[in-house]
Structures are given as structure tokens and as C-alpha cells.
Coordinates of C-alpha atoms and ligand atoms in Angstrom, one line a residue:
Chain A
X25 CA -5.6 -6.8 16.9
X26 CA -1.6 -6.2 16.7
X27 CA 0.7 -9.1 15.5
X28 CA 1.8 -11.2 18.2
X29 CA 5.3 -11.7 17.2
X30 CA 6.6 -8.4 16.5
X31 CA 3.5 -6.1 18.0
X32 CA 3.9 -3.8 15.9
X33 CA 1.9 -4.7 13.1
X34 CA -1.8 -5.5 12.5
X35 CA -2.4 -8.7 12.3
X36 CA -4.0 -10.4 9.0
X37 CA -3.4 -14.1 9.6
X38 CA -5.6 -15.9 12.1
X39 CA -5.7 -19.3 12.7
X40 CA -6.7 -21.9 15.2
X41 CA -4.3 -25.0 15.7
X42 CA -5.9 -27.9 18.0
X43 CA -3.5 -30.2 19.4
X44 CA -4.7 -32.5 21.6
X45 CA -7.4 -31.4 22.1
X46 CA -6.0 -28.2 23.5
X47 CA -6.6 -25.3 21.0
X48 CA -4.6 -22.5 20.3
X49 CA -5.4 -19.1 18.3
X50 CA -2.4 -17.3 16.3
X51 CA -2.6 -14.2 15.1
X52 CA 0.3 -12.7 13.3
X53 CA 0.9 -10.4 10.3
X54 CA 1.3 -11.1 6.9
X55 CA 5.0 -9.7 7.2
X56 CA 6.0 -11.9 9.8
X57 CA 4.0 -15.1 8.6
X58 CA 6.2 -14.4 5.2
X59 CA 9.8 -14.2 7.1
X60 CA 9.2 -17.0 9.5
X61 CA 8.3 -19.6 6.4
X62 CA 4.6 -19.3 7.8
X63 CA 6.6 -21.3 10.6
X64 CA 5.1 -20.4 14.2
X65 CA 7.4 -20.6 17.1
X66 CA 6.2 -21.8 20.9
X67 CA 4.4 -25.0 19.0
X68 CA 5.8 -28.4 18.3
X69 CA 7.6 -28.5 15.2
X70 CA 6.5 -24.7 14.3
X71 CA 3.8 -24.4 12.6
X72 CA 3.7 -24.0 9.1
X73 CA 0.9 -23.8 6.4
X74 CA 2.4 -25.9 3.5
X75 CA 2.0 -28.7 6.5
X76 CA -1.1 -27.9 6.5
X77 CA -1.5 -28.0 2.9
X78 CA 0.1 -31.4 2.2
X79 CA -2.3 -33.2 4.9
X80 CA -5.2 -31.6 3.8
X81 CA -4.6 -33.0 0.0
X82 CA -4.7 -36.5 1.9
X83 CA -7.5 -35.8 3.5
X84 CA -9.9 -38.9 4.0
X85 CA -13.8 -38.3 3.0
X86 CA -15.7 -38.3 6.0
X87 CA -17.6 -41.6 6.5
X88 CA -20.3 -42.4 8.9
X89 CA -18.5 -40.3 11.6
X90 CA -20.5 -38.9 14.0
X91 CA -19.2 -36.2 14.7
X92 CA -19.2 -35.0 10.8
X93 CA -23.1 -33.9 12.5
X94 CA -21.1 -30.9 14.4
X95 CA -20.7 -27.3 13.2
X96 CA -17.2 -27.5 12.9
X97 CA -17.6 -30.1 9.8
X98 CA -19.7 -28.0 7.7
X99 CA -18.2 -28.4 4.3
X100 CA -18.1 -26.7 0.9
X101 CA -19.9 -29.3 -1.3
X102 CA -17.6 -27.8 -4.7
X103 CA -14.3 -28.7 -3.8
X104 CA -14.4 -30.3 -0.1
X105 CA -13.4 -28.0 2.2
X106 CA -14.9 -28.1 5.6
X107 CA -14.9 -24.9 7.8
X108 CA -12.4 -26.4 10.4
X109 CA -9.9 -27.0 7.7
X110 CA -10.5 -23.5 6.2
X111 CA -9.8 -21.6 9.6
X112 CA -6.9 -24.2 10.0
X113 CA -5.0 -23.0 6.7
X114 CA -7.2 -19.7 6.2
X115 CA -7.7 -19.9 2.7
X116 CA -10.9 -21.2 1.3
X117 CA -10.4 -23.8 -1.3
X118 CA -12.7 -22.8 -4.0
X119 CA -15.7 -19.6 -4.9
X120 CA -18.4 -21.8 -3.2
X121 CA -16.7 -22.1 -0.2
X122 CA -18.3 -18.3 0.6
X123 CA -21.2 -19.5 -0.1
X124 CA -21.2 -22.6 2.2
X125 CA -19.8 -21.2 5.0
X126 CA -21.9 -18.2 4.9
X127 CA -23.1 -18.1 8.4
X128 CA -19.7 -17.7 10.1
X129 CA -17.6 -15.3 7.7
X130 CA -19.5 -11.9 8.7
X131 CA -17.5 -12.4 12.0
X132 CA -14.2 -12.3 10.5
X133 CA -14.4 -10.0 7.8
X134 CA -15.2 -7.7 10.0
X135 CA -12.2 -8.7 12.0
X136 CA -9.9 -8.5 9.4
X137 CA -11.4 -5.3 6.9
X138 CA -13.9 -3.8 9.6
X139 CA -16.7 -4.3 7.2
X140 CA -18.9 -6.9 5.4
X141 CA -19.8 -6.0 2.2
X142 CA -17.8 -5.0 -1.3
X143 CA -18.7 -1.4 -2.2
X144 CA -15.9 -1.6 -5.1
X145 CA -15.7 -2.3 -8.7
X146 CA -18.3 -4.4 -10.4
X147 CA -17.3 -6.3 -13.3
X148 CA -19.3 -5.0 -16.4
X149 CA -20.3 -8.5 -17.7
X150 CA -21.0 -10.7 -15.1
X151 CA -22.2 -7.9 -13.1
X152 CA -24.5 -5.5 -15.3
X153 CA -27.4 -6.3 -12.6
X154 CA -25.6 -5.7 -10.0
X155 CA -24.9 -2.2 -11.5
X156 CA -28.8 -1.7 -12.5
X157 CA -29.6 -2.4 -8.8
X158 CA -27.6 0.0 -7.0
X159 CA -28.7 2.3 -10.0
X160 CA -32.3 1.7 -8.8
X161 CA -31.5 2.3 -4.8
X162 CA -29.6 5.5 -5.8
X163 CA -32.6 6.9 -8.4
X164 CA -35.2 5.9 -5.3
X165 CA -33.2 8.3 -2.8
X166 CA -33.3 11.1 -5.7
X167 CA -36.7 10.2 -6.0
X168 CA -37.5 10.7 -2.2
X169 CA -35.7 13.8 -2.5
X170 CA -37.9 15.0 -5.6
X171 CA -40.9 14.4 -4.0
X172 CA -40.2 16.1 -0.5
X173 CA -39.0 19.2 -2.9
X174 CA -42.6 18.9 -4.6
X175 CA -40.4 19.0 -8.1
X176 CA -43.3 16.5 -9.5
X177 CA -42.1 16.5 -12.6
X178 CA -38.8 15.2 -12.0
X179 CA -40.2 12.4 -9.9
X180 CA -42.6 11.5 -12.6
X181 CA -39.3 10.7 -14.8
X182 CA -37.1 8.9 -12.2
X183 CA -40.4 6.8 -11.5
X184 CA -40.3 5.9 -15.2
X185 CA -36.4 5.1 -15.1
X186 CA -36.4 3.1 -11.8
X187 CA -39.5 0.9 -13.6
X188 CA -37.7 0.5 -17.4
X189 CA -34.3 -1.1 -15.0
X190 CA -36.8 -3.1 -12.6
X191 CA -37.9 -4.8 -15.5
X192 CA -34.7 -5.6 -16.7
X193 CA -33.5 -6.6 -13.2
X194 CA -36.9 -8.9 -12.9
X195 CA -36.1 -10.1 -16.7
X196 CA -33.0 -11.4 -15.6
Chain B
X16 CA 28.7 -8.5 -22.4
X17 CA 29.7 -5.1 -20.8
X18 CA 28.5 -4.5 -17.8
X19 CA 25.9 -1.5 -19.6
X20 CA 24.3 -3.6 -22.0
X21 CA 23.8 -6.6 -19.2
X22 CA 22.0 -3.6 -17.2
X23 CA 20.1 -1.8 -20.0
X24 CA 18.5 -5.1 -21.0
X25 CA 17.5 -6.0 -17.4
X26 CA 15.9 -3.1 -16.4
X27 CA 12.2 -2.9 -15.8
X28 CA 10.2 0.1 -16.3
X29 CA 10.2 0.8 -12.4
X30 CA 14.1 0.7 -11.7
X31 CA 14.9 3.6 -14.4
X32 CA 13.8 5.9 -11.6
X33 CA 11.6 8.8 -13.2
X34 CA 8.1 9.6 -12.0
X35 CA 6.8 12.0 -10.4
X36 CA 8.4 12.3 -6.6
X37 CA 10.8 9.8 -7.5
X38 CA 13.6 11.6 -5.4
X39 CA 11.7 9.3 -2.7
X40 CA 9.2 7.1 -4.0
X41 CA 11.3 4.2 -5.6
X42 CA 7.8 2.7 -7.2
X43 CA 4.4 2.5 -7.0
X44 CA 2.4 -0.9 -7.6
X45 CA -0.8 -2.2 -8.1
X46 CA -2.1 -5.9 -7.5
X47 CA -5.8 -7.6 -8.6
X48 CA -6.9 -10.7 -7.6
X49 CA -9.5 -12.2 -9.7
X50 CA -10.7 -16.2 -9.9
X51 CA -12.9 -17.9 -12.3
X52 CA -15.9 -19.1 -11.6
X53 CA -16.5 -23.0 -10.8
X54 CA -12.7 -23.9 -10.6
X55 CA -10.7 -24.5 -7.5
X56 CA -8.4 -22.1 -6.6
X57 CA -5.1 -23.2 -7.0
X58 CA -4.3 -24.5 -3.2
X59 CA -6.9 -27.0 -4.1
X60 CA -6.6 -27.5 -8.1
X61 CA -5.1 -30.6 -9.4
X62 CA -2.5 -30.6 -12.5
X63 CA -5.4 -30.8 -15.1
X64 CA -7.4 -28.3 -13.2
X65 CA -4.7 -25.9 -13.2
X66 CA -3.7 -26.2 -17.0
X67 CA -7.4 -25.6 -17.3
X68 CA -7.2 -22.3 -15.7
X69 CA -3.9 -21.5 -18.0
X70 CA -5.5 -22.5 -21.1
X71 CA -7.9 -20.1 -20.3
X72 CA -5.9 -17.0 -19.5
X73 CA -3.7 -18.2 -22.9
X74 CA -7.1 -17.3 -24.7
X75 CA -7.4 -14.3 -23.8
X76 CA -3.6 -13.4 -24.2
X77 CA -3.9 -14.6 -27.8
X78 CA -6.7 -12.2 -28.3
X79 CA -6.0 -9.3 -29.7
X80 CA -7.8 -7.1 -27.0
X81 CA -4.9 -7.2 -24.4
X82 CA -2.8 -6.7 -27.1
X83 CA -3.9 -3.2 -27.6
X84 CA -3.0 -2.3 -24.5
X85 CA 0.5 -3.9 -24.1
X86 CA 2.9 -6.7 -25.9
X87 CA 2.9 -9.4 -23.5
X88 CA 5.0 -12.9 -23.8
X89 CA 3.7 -16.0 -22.1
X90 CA 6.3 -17.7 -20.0
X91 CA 5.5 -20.9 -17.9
X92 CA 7.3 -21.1 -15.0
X93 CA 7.9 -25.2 -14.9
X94 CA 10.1 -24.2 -18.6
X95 CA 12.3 -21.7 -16.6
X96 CA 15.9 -22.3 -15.3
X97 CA 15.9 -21.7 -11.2
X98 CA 18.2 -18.5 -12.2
X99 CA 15.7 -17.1 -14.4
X100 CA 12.8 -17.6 -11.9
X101 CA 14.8 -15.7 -9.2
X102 CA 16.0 -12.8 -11.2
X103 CA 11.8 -12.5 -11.6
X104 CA 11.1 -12.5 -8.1
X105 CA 13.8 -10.3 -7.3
X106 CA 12.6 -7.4 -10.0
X107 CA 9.7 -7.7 -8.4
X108 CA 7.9 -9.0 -11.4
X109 CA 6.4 -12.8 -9.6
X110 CA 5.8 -13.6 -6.1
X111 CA 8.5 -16.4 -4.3
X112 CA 5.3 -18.7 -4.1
X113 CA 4.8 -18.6 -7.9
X114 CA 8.5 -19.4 -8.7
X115 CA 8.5 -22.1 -5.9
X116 CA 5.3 -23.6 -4.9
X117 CA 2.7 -23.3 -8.5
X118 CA 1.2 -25.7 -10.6
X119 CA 1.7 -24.6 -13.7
X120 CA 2.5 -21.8 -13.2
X121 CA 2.7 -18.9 -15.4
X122 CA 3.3 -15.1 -15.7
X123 CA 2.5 -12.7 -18.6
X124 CA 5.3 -10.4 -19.0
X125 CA 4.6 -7.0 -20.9
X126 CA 8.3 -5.8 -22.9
X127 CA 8.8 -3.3 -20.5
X128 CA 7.9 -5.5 -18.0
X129 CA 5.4 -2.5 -15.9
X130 CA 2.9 -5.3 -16.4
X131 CA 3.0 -9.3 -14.9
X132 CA 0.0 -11.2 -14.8
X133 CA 0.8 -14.6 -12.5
X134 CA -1.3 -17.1 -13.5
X135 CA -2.1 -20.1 -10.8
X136 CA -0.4 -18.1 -7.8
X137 CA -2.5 -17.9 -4.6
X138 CA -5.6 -16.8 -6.8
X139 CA -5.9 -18.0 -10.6
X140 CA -4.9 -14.3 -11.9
X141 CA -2.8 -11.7 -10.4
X142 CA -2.5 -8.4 -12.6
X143 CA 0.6 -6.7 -11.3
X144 CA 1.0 -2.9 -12.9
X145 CA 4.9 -1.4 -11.5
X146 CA 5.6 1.7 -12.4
X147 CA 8.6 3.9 -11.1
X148 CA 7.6 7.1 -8.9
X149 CA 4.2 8.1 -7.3
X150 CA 1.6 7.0 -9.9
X151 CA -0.9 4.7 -8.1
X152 CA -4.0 6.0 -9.8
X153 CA -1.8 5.6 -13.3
X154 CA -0.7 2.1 -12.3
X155 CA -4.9 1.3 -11.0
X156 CA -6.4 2.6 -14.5
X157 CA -4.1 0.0 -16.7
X158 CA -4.4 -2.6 -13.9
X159 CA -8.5 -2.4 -14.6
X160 CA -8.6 -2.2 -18.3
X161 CA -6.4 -5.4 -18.0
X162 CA -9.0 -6.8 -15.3
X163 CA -11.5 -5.4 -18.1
X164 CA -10.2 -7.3 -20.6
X165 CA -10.0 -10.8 -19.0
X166 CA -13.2 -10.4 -17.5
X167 CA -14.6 -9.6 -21.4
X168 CA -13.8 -13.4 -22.0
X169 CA -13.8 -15.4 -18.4
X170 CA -16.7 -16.2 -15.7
X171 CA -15.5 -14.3 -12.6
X172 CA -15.9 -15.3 -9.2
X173 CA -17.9 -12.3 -8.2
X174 CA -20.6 -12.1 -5.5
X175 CA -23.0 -8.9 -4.9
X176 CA -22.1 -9.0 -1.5
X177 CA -18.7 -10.3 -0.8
X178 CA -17.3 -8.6 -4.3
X179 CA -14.3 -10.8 -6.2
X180 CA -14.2 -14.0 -4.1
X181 CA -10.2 -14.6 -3.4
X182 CA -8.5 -17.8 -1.9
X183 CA -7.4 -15.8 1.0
X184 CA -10.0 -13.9 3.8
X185 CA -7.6 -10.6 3.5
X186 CA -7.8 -9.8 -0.5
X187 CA -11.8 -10.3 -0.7
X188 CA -14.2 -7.8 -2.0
X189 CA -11.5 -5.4 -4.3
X190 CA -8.9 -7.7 -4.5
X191 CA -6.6 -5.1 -4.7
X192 CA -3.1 -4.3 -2.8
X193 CA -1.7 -1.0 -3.8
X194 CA 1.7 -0.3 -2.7
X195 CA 4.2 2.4 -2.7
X196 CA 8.0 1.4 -2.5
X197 CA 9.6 4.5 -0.5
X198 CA 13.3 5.3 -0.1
X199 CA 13.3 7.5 3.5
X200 CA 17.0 7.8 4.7
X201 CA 16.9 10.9 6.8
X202 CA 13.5 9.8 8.4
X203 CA 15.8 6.7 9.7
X204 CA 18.9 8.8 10.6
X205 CA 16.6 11.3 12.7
X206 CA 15.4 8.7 14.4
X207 CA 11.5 9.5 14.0
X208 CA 10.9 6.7 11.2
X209 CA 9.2 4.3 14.0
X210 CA 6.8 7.0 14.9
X211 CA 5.8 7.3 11.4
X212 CA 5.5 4.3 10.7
X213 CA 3.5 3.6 13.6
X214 CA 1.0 6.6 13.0
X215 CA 0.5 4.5 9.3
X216 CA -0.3 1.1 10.9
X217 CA -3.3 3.1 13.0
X218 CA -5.4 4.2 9.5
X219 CA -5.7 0.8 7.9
X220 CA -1.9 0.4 6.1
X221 CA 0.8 -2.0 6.6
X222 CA 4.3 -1.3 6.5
X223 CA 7.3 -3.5 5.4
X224 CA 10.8 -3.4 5.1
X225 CA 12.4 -4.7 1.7
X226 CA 15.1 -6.7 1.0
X227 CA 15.7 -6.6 4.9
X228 CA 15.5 -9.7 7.4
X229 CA 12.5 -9.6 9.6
X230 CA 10.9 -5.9 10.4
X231 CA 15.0 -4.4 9.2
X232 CA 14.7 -2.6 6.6
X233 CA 18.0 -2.5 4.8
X234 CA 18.5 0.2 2.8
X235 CA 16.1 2.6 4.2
X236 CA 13.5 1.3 1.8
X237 CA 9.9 0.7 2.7
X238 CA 6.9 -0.9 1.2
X239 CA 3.3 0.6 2.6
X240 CA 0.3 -0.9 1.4
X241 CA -3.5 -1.0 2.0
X242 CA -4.7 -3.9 4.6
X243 CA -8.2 -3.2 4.0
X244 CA -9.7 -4.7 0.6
X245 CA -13.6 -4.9 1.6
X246 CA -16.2 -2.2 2.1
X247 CA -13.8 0.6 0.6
X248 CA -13.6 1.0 -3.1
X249 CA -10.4 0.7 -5.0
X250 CA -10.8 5.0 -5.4
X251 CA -10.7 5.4 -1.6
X252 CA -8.0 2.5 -0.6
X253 CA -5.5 4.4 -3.4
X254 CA -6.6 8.0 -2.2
X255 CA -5.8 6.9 1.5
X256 CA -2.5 5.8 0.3
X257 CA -1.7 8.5 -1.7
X258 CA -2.6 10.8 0.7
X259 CA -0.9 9.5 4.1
X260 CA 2.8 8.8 1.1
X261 CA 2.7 12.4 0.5
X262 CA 2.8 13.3 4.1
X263 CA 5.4 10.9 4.4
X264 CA 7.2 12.5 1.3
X265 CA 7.3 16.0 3.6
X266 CA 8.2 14.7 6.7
X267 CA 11.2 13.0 4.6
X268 CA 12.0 16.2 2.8
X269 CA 11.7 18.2 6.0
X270 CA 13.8 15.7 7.5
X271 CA 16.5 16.4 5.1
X272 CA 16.7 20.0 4.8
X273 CA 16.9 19.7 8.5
X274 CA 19.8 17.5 8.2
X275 CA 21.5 20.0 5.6
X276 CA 21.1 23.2 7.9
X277 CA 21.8 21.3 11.1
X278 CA 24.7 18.3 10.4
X279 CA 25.9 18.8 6.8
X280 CA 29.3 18.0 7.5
X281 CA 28.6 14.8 9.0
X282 CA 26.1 13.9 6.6
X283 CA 28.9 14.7 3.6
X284 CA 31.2 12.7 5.8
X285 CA 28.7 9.9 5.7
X286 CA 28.0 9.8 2.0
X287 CA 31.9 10.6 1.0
X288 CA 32.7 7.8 2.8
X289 CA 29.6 5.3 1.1
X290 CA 30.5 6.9 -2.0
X291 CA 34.4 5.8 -1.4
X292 CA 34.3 2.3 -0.2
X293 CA 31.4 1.4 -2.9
X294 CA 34.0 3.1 -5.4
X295 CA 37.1 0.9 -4.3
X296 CA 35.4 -1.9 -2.3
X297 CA 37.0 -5.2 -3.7
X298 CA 34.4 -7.4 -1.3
X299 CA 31.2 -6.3 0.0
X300 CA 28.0 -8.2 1.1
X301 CA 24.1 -7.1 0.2
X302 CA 23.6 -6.1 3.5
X303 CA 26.4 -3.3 3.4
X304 CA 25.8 -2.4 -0.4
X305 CA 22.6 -1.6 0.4
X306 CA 23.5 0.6 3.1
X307 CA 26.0 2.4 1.3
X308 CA 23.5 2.9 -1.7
X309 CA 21.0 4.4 0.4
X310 CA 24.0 6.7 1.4
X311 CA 25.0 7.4 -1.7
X312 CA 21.3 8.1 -3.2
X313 CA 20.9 10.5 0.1
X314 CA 23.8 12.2 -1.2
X315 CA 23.0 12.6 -4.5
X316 CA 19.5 13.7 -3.7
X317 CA 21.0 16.3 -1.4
X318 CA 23.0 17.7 -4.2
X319 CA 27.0 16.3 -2.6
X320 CA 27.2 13.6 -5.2
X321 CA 26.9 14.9 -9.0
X322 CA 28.9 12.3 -10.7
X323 CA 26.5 9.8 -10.6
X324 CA 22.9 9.1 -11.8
X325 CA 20.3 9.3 -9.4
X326 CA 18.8 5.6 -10.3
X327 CA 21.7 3.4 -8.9
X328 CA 19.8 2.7 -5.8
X329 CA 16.9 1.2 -8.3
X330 CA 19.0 -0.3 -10.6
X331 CA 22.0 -1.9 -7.8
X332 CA 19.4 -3.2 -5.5
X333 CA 17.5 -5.5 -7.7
X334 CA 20.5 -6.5 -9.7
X335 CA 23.6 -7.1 -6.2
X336 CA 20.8 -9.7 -5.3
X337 CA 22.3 -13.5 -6.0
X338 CA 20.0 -14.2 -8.8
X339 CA 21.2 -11.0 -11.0
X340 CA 24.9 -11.9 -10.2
X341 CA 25.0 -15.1 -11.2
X342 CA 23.2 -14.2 -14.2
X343 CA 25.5 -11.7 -15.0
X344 CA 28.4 -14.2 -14.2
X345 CA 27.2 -16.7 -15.5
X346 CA 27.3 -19.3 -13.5
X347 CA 26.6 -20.5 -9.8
X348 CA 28.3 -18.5 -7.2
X349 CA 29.0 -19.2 -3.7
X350 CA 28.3 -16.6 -0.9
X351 CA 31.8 -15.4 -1.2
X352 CA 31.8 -15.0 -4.6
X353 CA 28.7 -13.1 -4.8
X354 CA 30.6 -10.4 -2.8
X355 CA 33.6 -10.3 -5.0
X356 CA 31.2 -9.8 -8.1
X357 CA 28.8 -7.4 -6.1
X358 CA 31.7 -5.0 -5.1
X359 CA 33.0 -5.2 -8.8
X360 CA 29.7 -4.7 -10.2
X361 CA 29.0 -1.6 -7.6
X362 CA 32.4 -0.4 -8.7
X363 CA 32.1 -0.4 -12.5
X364 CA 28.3 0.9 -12.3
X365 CA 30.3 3.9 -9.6
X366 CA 32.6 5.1 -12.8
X367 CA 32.0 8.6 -13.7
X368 CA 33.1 7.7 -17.0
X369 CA 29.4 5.3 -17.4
X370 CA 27.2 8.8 -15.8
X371 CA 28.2 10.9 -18.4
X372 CA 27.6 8.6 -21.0
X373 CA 24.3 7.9 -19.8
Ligands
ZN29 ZN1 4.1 -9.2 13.0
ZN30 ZN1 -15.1 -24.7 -1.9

């Protein structure tokens, strides 16, 4: 999707603004979010996300709203975030936030990167079973290959390897 | 203090202007964006949450692993002058939103400043590698023994699926924004830069123009980075880059060895004349100083202009901005003092007398 202020550019920055009840979808690129002050033009009294920001930090707890039941209020239960306030400002306010809002982010990531899932770096602390699982998937497509070759003996040993980091993943 | 020492002391690694292809590419930049685990990011943190995350990342300063790698000193931003925060953002070396906007705020510098960690910008850390030329791989490797290090010690935000989790939707999975600064003056006068640049926006990069107003980029420089930061790994995101800059790197080259056999005299007329006004100029303001330095670099990269080293773009477009002035003057200027002191800066740095010395 190109920028709607210059066209040029793809845009990066999406959001949704709903003003009485009316709603309106922005999407612009990081270049001209940055030179406009994150202000919007075409909306009363621009647009702008540090706005945004300040009302959000005064944000009241819901109470016994009823309409805190819709989709829209789904919120992050670390740091009190609800969805609409995330697409709102389009940053999410805290790790959990992915993990709460699960559901609807496939959608947009895909929007924004054209794909869903990290296939980068993995940290070598927090991550060493991350690493030994996408060891295992990798030594289980040699293994295939192995086996359709009739090299037995090879297969015997990735069999043995794939078990020893199984039973490190399970011991985990 | 002479104009040379102010200079020498206030350059960064990236505006001495060697690396490899660094008759074009001005720099070459690496960003991370990591988070810790079970803290808000900083949008949300409060002031004790926020010192939290600092006192962390001073931890792991204070051990000697990053040490090893680079001497860094700790500088938090609410203990800076406004003067010394600008003259950061405009080497490059923070992010406006740090110097402006953070909680406590703070940036790791390294002494020759090719490394800046931001802590509490957007994201709790931000692991900045600049280095002058084309060396995005180099910039990547010391940018992830860094990452390396800090994670050593902290609780990342990292999720099998969804990779480093950052505040904002576009940085998540890698976290990583490499850019390449890119000085393309006969692209521009040729007239095919907007066909260029359009080709890069189609295979996942974005394009800016520095130091410009809006999409203008003043002084022929432009910064191209990845867009894409999930489901590619940090290998192919910089090998895309690297590959579609050096294609830009020929069509720039082409472009001037076109110019030379086709319009030399009215290119020599065009950098004579830069050369001459930023030689005698007694008032000029940033937007014509950086045209005339981009005329002036053209030259010298075309082999017109000898007298002068080839790293005055580098060095006269981070330090003409207002923050570097009034440093250097040492004390507040108005508008139209700023051009005063930018022409008489430009002038002395113009000297042949300083090029041979140097
Ligand atoms: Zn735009
Ligand atoms: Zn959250």
C-alpha cells in the first residue's frame, strides 16, 4: 500500500482514528509521519500521536461498561493496553501485548513485512531451544532424504541425534 | 580553539570519510531493537520503571564483557545541556525522540563514537553501529556481539514465532534497520534519480532524503534502508541492501563519466562556481551550503578540485547544522547569525593552506 501523502513511498504507519463515530484509516510512511510531527492533515486539529499518548496515560480502567464485552476492548492484562488503543497509536505497550492480541496481528504483519513469522537471529540464552528445535526439523528432512537414498547407516545416526535434542527439548 | 582542533575532536568515526566506496557511500548504519522481558516498553513505563530498565543496561556496561569490544561512556540525557543533545542528534549518534521525548533517557557512546546504544527510546535498547563507507555486514557483526553481550546478562523479549518483540509493528521479528547514507549528485543532475528511487521502493526498501524538508533531499544525499524486518533474516535484509546500493553505486558512476564526456564544461562551471562562493561567501544558509558542498564533493570526486580533502561534505554537513555552530561559537545564535558563522566556518575549512596540512 503506497503512502497517502506523498505516494511515493510504502506506507508503514496505519492507523484508525474514530471521530464521532465516523472512522477513518491513515496510512502514511514513516518519512512523512516524521516531517509532519506525526500530525495528519484533512482531520480536526491534525492528528498527532504524542495526543494520543498523553490521553492514553489518563486513561480510566474500564468499569462495568458494557461494551468492555466487544472485541475491540480486548486488552493486554501486563501493562493495560486494549487492542483499540494499540491500532490507535500503533505501538503495543508492553512484550505481552503480542501475546494478548494474538488473534488479530497475523493480518497486519503481513500487511506491513508480507510474512508472519521471524526466521532471524535467535538469542543464544533465552533461545537455546528454540535453536535445538529447528535443529531437529532440519536433521528430520536429512533424515527423510537418508532413508529415500537407502544410506541406512546415516539415518541410523541422525535418528540417534534427533532423539539425544528431543530429550533435551522435552527436559526443558 | 582553532577551527581544526574544534573539528578533529567532533568528528565521529563515520564523517572521516574512508571505507570502501566512500567516493559515494557517505556511511553505512546498523540499528537493533531489543526489549526486556516483563517491563513496559518505554511509551508505557513510568519514571521508576524506566530507571529500572537503565539500571539494568548500566550492569551490563559496567561489566567488563562490552568492554572488550569498545570503551563506552554512559551519558544520561536529562544531565545534558539542549546544545549538547542536538549536536548528538545531528552526528547521527541519538534519535530526536531520545533527546526530546525519553524518560531517562540514556545513550552509550563508544570514543570513537561508531557505536551508541539509546537506552529508553522507542524500545528499551537500540544498538546503533555507524561506520563510514559501504560496510553493512562489518557494522551487523559488531552490532550482534554487542546484542550478544546484553543478552548474556538480560531476559529478552523474544518469541519463537514473532522473534524480538518491539514497541512498534514495523521493527518486529529482527529488529534490525540497516541503512546506507548515499551521496548521488549526478544521478540528481541527469534527472533519472526518481526512477531509481522508485525501482528501490518496489523490492522492500525505503528511501529518504537527509537533512532536507519533506521528500527534498538537500545535498544530493539519501538514506535507503530495509522496510521489511520479519520473515527475512538479518543475512538476507543486508544482502538485499548491499546488493540493490551497488547497483546504485554504477548507475551513479555511469552517470558521471557520462557527465565528464558529455557536459564537462558546464559541470567545471558548476563546481568553480560552488567552490567560489563557499570560498568567499560572507553569509550563506544550510540549505545553499549544502548544495554547494555536494557541488564541491562532485568536483573533487571528478578530479576538478584537488585542493581540498574529499571529506568536507561529511565533516560540513553535520557540523553547518545550528547545534555544531553554536557549539563552536559558543553561545546561542539567531538564524542570521548561524549564516554569518556557517559561511565563515565553510570558508576557513575551504583554505588550501588546512588540505595540505591535513
Ligand atoms: Zn509518504
Ligand atoms: Zn501489554
Amino acid at each position: 500500500m503506497l503512502c497517502q501523502e506523498c505516494n511515493k513511498r510504502q506506507a508503514t504507519l496505519h492507523f484508525t482514528k474514530i471521530v464521532n463515530g465516523e472512522k477513518t484509516e491513515f496510512h502514511i510512511c514513516e518519512t512523512c509521519a516524521r516531517d509532519k510531527g506525526e500530525m495528519i492533515p484533512g482531520t480536526p486539529n491534525g492528528f498527532s500521536i504524542h495526543n494520543l499518548l498523553s490521553g492514553l496515560l489518563e486513561f480510566d480502567p474500564p468499569s462495568g461498561n458494557p461494551l468492555s464485552q466487544s472485541s475491540q476492548t480486548v486488552r493486554c492484562e501486563s501493562c493495560g493496553l486494549t487492542y483499540a488503543q494499540f491500532s490507535k497509536l500503533g505501538r503495543f505497550g508492553c512484550s505481552d501485548c503480542y501475546n494478548f492480541f494474538k488473534e488479530r496481528l497475523d493480518p497486519m504483519f503481513r500487511r506491513i513485512h508480507g510474512n508472519t513469522v521471524h526466521s532471524g537471529k535467535i538469542p543464544k540464552r533465552s533461545g537455546g531451544m528454540i535453536q535445538h528445535k529447528r535443529e531437529v526439523e532440519e536433521l528430520k528432512r536429512e533424515l527423510h532424504r537418508r532413508i529415500e537414498e537407502e544410506n541406512f547407516e546415516e539415518a541410523a545416526s541422525l535418528r540417534d541425534r534427533i532423539r539425544e535434542l528431543e530429550r533435551k527439548i522435552a527436559a526443558d | 580553539m582553532s577551527l581544526r582542533k574544534f573539528m578533529e575532536e567532533a568528528l565521529s568515526e563515520w564523517m572521516k570519510g574512508n571505507g570502501p566506496d566512500s567516493d559515494i557511500v557517505i556511511s553505512s548504519r546498523i540499528r537493533l531493537a531489543r526489549n526486556i522481558r516483563q517491563h513496559p516498553f518505554p511509551m508505557l513505563s513510568t519514571n521508576n520503571q524506566s530507571q529500572e530498565v537503565l539500571d539494568k543496561a548500566l550492569t551490563v556496561l559496567e561489566d567488563g564483557q562490552l568492554r572488550n569490544l569498545c570503551e563506552f561512556e554512559a551519558l544520561k540525557l536529562s544531565e545534558m545541556s539542549e546544545l549538547e543533545k542536538k549536536v548528538l542528534v545531528e552526528k547521527h549518534l541519538i534519535s530526536p525522540n531520545l533527546a526530546d521525548e525519553s524518560r531517562n533517557g540514556a545513550v552509550f557512546l563508544s570514543d570513537n563514537e561508531a557505536v551508541s546504544i539509546m537506552v529508553n527510546e522507542e524500545d528499551h535498547l537500540r544498538i546503533q553501529c555507524l561506520y563510514p563507507g559501504l560496510q553493512i555486514q562489518e557494522a551487523w557483526e559488531l552490532a550482534s556481539r554487542i546484542d550478544d553481550v546484553f543478552e548474556s546478562r538480560l531476559n529478552y523479549a523474544f518469541d519463537e514465532q514473532r522473534g524480538y518483540m518491539t514497541s512498534c509493528p514495523t521493527n518486529v521479528g529482527t529488529g534490525i534497520r540497516a541503512s546506507v547514507m548515499l551521496h548521488l549528485p549526478a544521478l540528481v543532475l541527469t534527472q533519472q534519480i526518481n526512477r531509481i528511487l522508485s525501482a528501490i521502493t518496489q523490492v522492500g526498501l525505503a528511501v529518504r532524503g537527509i537533512y532536507g524538508e519533506g521528500s527534498e533531499a538537500v545535498g544530493n544525499l539519501f538514506q535507503i534502508s530495509n522496510q521489511i524486518t520479519l520473515g527475512q533474516s538479518e543475512e538476507e535484509i543486508i544482502d538485499n541492501l548491499h546488493k540493490v546500493v551497488k547497483q546504485i553505486i554504477e548507475h551513479e558512476r555511469a552517470a558521471r563519466e557520462r557527465l565528464m564526456q558529455e557536459s564537462k564544461t558546464r559541470i567545471a562551471d558548476r563546481v568553480y562556481r560552488s567552490f567560489g562562493i563557499l570560498s568567499y561567501a560572507m553569509v550563506i544558509d544550510s540549505k545553499e551550503a549544502a548544495q554547494r558542498l555536494s557541488d564541491v564533493r562532485l568536483g573533487i570526486d571528478l578530479g576538478l578540485i584537488r585542493e581540498t580533502s574529499a571529506n568536507i561534505l561529511n565533516e560540513l554537513m553535520v557540523m553547518t547544522q545550528p547545534g555544531f555552530l553554536q557549539q563552536y561559537a559558543g553561545a546561542k545564535l539567531t538564524p542570521d547569525e548561524r549564516d554569518i558563522r556557517r559561511a565563515e566556518m565553510i570558508r576557513q575549512r575551504m583554505e588550501p593552506a588546512e588540505a595540505a596540512e591535513s
